[in-house]
Amino acid sequence: MSEATRKCIIVDDEPIAIRVIRGYLLQIGGFEIVAECRTATEAFQLLRSHSIDLIFLDIQMPKLTGLDFLKALQHRPKVILVTAYREYAIEGFDLDVVDYLLKPVSLERFMKAVDKFYQLSEGNAKVQAATTQTPASIFVKSDRKTVKIVLEDILYIESYSDYIKIFTADETIITKERISHIEESLPGSFIRTHRSFVINSAQIKSFTNEHVNVAGKEIPISRSYKEEVLSRFQSL
């Protein structure tokens, strides 16, 4: 982690929640808590006069929710959502938040979220350079040809015994390969939800405890993968 002190604010209408976050920040160090706001409107006013690196933001607050607050900001700092409500996760990530923490938050999980913030902040220059490079891809054999597939174009992969179908928005590619083998060549943004399915987490539209919706397809979350999958969804 960087040694530079980062400026942050805590936005939550629950004093206990503020106290927990404040305590965690004091333990890990590296942050100056500029303000502790009880409402989103108070935070909005503060951002007009202060440069803030990170906001720890609750969702359910009086008058203006945390998500509506984010939508109102044209130039927003990095944000870690801290909430008791799992159902807003997809909308939160659509707003490009760093992480989504469910209350009560453990110190270990909090540190993981802060580490993601540091990685994103310190990697900005690398990310900008990477945007000019060729997107990551894999090659598979299909119909007597070797086909290049851009990873970010993959929606999900479905297994049929010794064959797999790779679904993109434009085509379906069939190749003789075991899903466990192809899974090894995929980055961490791909998640195994079932013995027959691997999904691209960037393509998730919604999820429940039993299914995840990718491009209108309801993909099952099997019992043996459920705990790991739901944990991964929380840390996306």
mmCIF file of C-alpha atoms in Angstrom, residues 25-199:
data_model
loop_
_atom_site.group_PDB
_atom_site.id
_atom_site.type_symbol
_atom_site.label_atom_id
_atom_site.label_comp_id
_atom_site.label_asym_id
_atom_site.label_seq_id
_atom_site.Cartn_x
_atom_site.Cartn_y
_atom_site.Cartn_z
ATOM 1 C CA LEU A 25 -9.194 3.226 9.522
ATOM 2 C CA LEU A 26 -7.233 4.093 12.646
ATOM 3 C CA GLN A 27 -5.975 0.509 12.858
ATOM 4 C CA ILE A 28 -4.751 0.270 9.261
ATOM 5 C CA GLY A 29 -3.479 3.869 9.021
ATOM 6 C CA GLY A 30 -2.817 5.894 5.889
ATOM 7 C CA PHE A 31 -6.083 7.876 5.926
ATOM 8 C CA GLU A 32 -7.162 11.295 7.099
ATOM 9 C CA ILE A 33 -10.875 11.330 7.950
ATOM 10 C CA VAL A 34 -11.895 14.785 6.708
ATOM 11 C CA ALA A 35 -15.513 14.494 7.859
ATOM 12 C CA GLU A 36 -18.196 12.134 9.155
ATOM 13 C CA CYS A 37 -21.481 12.985 7.438
ATOM 14 C CA ARG A 38 -24.906 11.811 8.567
ATOM 15 C CA THR A 39 -26.659 12.629 5.256
ATOM 16 C CA ALA A 40 -25.815 12.560 1.561
ATOM 17 C CA THR A 41 -26.644 16.257 1.214
ATOM 18 C CA GLU A 42 -24.080 17.082 3.890
ATOM 19 C CA ALA A 43 -21.481 15.060 1.955
ATOM 20 C CA PHE A 44 -22.471 16.793 -1.291
ATOM 21 C CA GLN A 45 -21.796 20.223 0.240
ATOM 22 C CA LEU A 46 -18.467 19.070 1.637
ATOM 23 C CA LEU A 47 -17.250 17.771 -1.731
ATOM 24 C CA ARG A 48 -17.685 21.243 -3.203
ATOM 25 C CA SER A 49 -14.957 22.611 -0.932
ATOM 26 C CA HIS A 50 -12.677 19.611 -0.278
ATOM 27 C CA SER A 51 -10.645 17.243 -2.413
ATOM 28 C CA ILE A 52 -11.523 13.706 -1.301
ATOM 29 C CA ASP A 53 -9.882 10.466 -2.413
ATOM 30 C CA LEU A 54 -12.363 7.950 -1.017
ATOM 31 C CA ILE A 55 -15.931 7.882 0.333
ATOM 32 C CA PHE A 56 -17.258 5.150 2.633
ATOM 33 C CA LEU A 57 -20.939 5.376 1.781
ATOM 34 C CA ASP A 58 -24.114 3.864 3.231
ATOM 35 C CA ILE A 59 -27.074 3.314 0.877
ATOM 36 C CA GLN A 60 -30.226 3.651 2.982
ATOM 37 C CA MET A 61 -30.209 7.176 4.424
ATOM 38 C CA PRO A 62 -32.901 9.845 4.997
ATOM 39 C CA LYS A 63 -33.982 12.140 2.139
ATOM 40 C CA LEU A 64 -31.363 10.992 -0.398
ATOM 41 C CA THR A 65 -30.024 7.454 -0.764
ATOM 42 C CA GLY A 66 -26.362 6.731 -1.288
ATOM 43 C CA LEU A 67 -26.975 5.483 -4.827
ATOM 44 C CA ASP A 68 -28.970 8.589 -5.791
ATOM 45 C CA PHE A 69 -26.180 10.679 -4.290
ATOM 46 C CA LEU A 70 -23.625 8.938 -6.532
ATOM 47 C CA LYS A 71 -25.786 9.439 -9.602
ATOM 48 C CA ALA A 72 -25.883 13.183 -8.859
ATOM 49 C CA LEU A 73 -22.078 13.498 -8.868
ATOM 50 C CA GLN A 74 -20.451 14.253 -12.215
ATOM 51 C CA HIS A 75 -16.906 13.924 -10.859
ATOM 52 C CA ARG A 76 -16.898 11.544 -7.952
ATOM 53 C CA PRO A 77 -14.087 10.225 -5.747
ATOM 54 C CA LYS A 78 -13.551 6.512 -5.366
ATOM 55 C CA VAL A 79 -16.413 4.936 -3.365
ATOM 56 C CA ILE A 80 -16.730 1.894 -1.111
ATOM 57 C CA LEU A 81 -20.369 1.103 -0.337
ATOM 58 C CA VAL A 82 -21.056 -0.135 3.200
ATOM 59 C CA THR A 83 -24.618 -1.358 3.620
ATOM 60 C CA ALA A 84 -26.883 -3.939 5.210
ATOM 61 C CA TYR A 85 -28.676 -4.583 1.899
ATOM 62 C CA ARG A 86 -27.295 -7.189 -0.499
ATOM 63 C CA GLU A 87 -29.837 -6.433 -3.267
ATOM 64 C CA TYR A 88 -28.173 -3.199 -4.391
ATOM 65 C CA ALA A 89 -24.865 -4.841 -5.323
ATOM 66 C CA ILE A 90 -25.362 -4.900 -9.097
ATOM 67 C CA GLU A 91 -26.544 -1.283 -9.223
ATOM 68 C CA GLY A 92 -23.616 -0.291 -7.048
ATOM 69 C CA PHE A 93 -21.063 -1.902 -9.339
ATOM 70 C CA ASP A 94 -22.803 -0.341 -12.341
ATOM 71 C CA LEU A 95 -21.871 2.982 -10.725
ATOM 72 C CA ASP A 96 -18.230 1.834 -10.729
ATOM 73 C CA VAL A 97 -17.741 1.595 -6.971
ATOM 74 C CA VAL A 98 -14.505 0.107 -5.643
ATOM 75 C CA ASP A 99 -16.224 -2.475 -3.454
ATOM 76 C CA TYR A 100 -19.518 -3.426 -1.817
ATOM 77 C CA LEU A 101 -19.347 -4.331 1.868
ATOM 78 C CA LEU A 102 -22.199 -5.937 3.775
ATOM 79 C CA LYS A 103 -22.712 -4.990 7.424
ATOM 80 C CA PRO A 104 -21.478 -6.166 9.839
ATOM 81 C CA VAL A 105 -18.072 -5.790 8.171
ATOM 82 C CA SER A 106 -15.067 -7.694 9.494
ATOM 83 C CA LEU A 107 -11.654 -6.017 9.648
ATOM 84 C CA GLU A 108 -10.274 -8.563 7.179
ATOM 85 C CA ARG A 109 -12.984 -7.795 4.611
ATOM 86 C CA PHE A 110 -12.572 -4.054 5.198
ATOM 87 C CA MET A 111 -8.819 -4.280 4.582
ATOM 88 C CA LYS A 112 -9.460 -6.170 1.352
ATOM 89 C CA ALA A 113 -11.708 -3.352 0.114
ATOM 90 C CA VAL A 114 -9.147 -0.685 1.056
ATOM 91 C CA ASP A 115 -6.430 -2.664 -0.711
ATOM 92 C CA LYS A 116 -8.579 -2.678 -3.862
ATOM 93 C CA PHE A 117 -8.839 1.113 -3.551
ATOM 94 C CA TYR A 118 -5.048 1.440 -3.392
ATOM 95 C CA GLN A 119 -4.578 -0.876 -6.356
ATOM 96 C CA LEU A 120 -7.065 1.100 -8.448
ATOM 97 C CA SER A 121 -5.610 4.465 -7.448
ATOM 98 C CA GLU A 122 -1.978 3.524 -7.940
ATOM 99 C CA GLY A 123 -2.707 1.620 -11.135
ATOM 100 C CA ASN A 124 -4.383 4.478 -13.024
ATOM 101 C CA ALA A 125 -1.364 5.146 -15.217
ATOM 102 C CA LYS A 126 -1.007 1.454 -16.025
ATOM 103 C CA VAL A 127 -4.709 1.150 -16.812
ATOM 104 C CA GLN A 128 -4.586 4.114 -19.174
ATOM 105 C CA ALA A 129 -1.622 2.583 -20.973
ATOM 106 C CA ALA A 130 -3.374 -0.779 -21.164
ATOM 107 C CA THR A 131 -6.376 0.726 -22.961
ATOM 108 C CA THR A 132 -4.190 1.231 -26.033
ATOM 109 C CA GLN A 133 -3.070 -2.392 -26.054
ATOM 110 C CA THR A 134 -4.753 -5.357 -27.720
ATOM 111 C CA PRO A 135 -7.550 -6.792 -25.511
ATOM 112 C CA ALA A 136 -6.759 -10.085 -23.769
ATOM 113 C CA SER A 137 -7.892 -13.112 -25.756
ATOM 114 C CA ILE A 138 -7.705 -16.890 -26.029
ATOM 115 C CA PHE A 139 -7.519 -19.239 -29.020
ATOM 116 C CA VAL A 140 -9.657 -22.373 -29.357
ATOM 117 C CA LYS A 141 -10.093 -24.955 -32.082
ATOM 118 C CA SER A 142 -13.548 -25.004 -33.652
ATOM 119 C CA ASP A 143 -14.787 -26.492 -36.924
ATOM 120 C CA ARG A 144 -11.225 -27.294 -38.090
ATOM 121 C CA LYS A 145 -10.116 -23.698 -37.469
ATOM 122 C CA THR A 146 -8.286 -21.915 -34.681
ATOM 123 C CA VAL A 147 -10.553 -19.123 -33.476
ATOM 124 C CA LYS A 148 -9.534 -16.043 -31.498
ATOM 125 C CA ILE A 149 -11.979 -14.992 -28.770
ATOM 126 C CA VAL A 150 -11.630 -11.685 -26.921
ATOM 127 C CA LEU A 151 -12.157 -12.452 -23.234
ATOM 128 C CA GLU A 152 -14.278 -9.406 -22.472
ATOM 129 C CA ASP A 153 -16.708 -10.475 -25.238
ATOM 130 C CA ILE A 154 -17.492 -13.792 -23.521
ATOM 131 C CA LEU A 155 -20.879 -13.897 -21.770
ATOM 132 C CA TYR A 156 -20.665 -17.391 -20.324
ATOM 133 C CA ILE A 157 -19.382 -20.890 -21.061
ATOM 134 C CA GLU A 158 -21.479 -24.044 -20.870
ATOM 135 C CA SER A 159 -20.163 -27.602 -20.684
ATOM 136 C CA TYR A 160 -21.450 -30.600 -22.631
ATOM 137 C CA SER A 161 -19.302 -33.527 -21.448
ATOM 138 C CA ASP A 162 -16.036 -33.252 -23.446
ATOM 139 C CA TYR A 163 -17.255 -30.186 -25.362
ATOM 140 C CA ILE A 164 -17.985 -26.619 -24.330
ATOM 141 C CA LYS A 165 -20.017 -23.818 -25.863
ATOM 142 C CA ILE A 166 -18.560 -20.323 -25.547
ATOM 143 C CA PHE A 167 -21.308 -17.730 -25.818
ATOM 144 C CA THR A 168 -20.634 -14.151 -26.918
ATOM 145 C CA ALA A 169 -23.131 -11.483 -27.944
ATOM 146 C CA ASP A 170 -22.465 -12.247 -31.619
ATOM 147 C CA GLU A 171 -21.819 -15.989 -31.841
ATOM 148 C CA THR A 172 -21.575 -19.349 -30.125
ATOM 149 C CA ILE A 173 -18.313 -21.251 -30.511
ATOM 150 C CA ILE A 174 -18.185 -25.002 -29.912
ATOM 151 C CA THR A 175 -14.854 -26.629 -29.098
ATOM 152 C CA LYS A 176 -13.704 -30.016 -27.813
ATOM 153 C CA GLU A 177 -12.450 -29.047 -24.376
ATOM 154 C CA ARG A 178 -13.297 -29.709 -20.736
ATOM 155 C CA ILE A 179 -14.707 -26.731 -18.860
ATOM 156 C CA SER A 180 -12.247 -27.259 -15.989
ATOM 157 C CA HIS A 181 -9.341 -26.914 -18.421
ATOM 158 C CA ILE A 182 -10.626 -23.741 -20.104
ATOM 159 C CA GLU A 183 -11.365 -22.286 -16.669
ATOM 160 C CA GLU A 184 -7.644 -22.455 -15.828
ATOM 161 C CA SER A 185 -6.835 -20.120 -18.725
ATOM 162 C CA LEU A 186 -9.387 -17.468 -17.719
ATOM 163 C CA PRO A 187 -8.724 -14.444 -15.471
ATOM 164 C CA GLY A 188 -10.302 -13.933 -12.041
ATOM 165 C CA SER A 189 -13.262 -12.019 -13.498
ATOM 166 C CA PHE A 190 -14.692 -15.386 -14.613
ATOM 167 C CA ILE A 191 -16.607 -17.353 -11.981
ATOM 168 C CA ARG A 192 -17.597 -21.037 -11.880
ATOM 169 C CA THR A 193 -21.209 -21.156 -10.669
ATOM 170 C CA HIS A 194 -21.997 -24.789 -11.492
ATOM 171 C CA ARG A 195 -20.152 -27.825 -12.770
ATOM 172 C CA SER A 196 -21.511 -26.946 -16.227
ATOM 173 C CA PHE A 197 -21.185 -23.132 -16.224
ATOM 174 C CA VAL A 198 -18.534 -20.427 -16.030
ATOM 175 C CA ILE A 199 -19.713 -16.816 -16.270
#
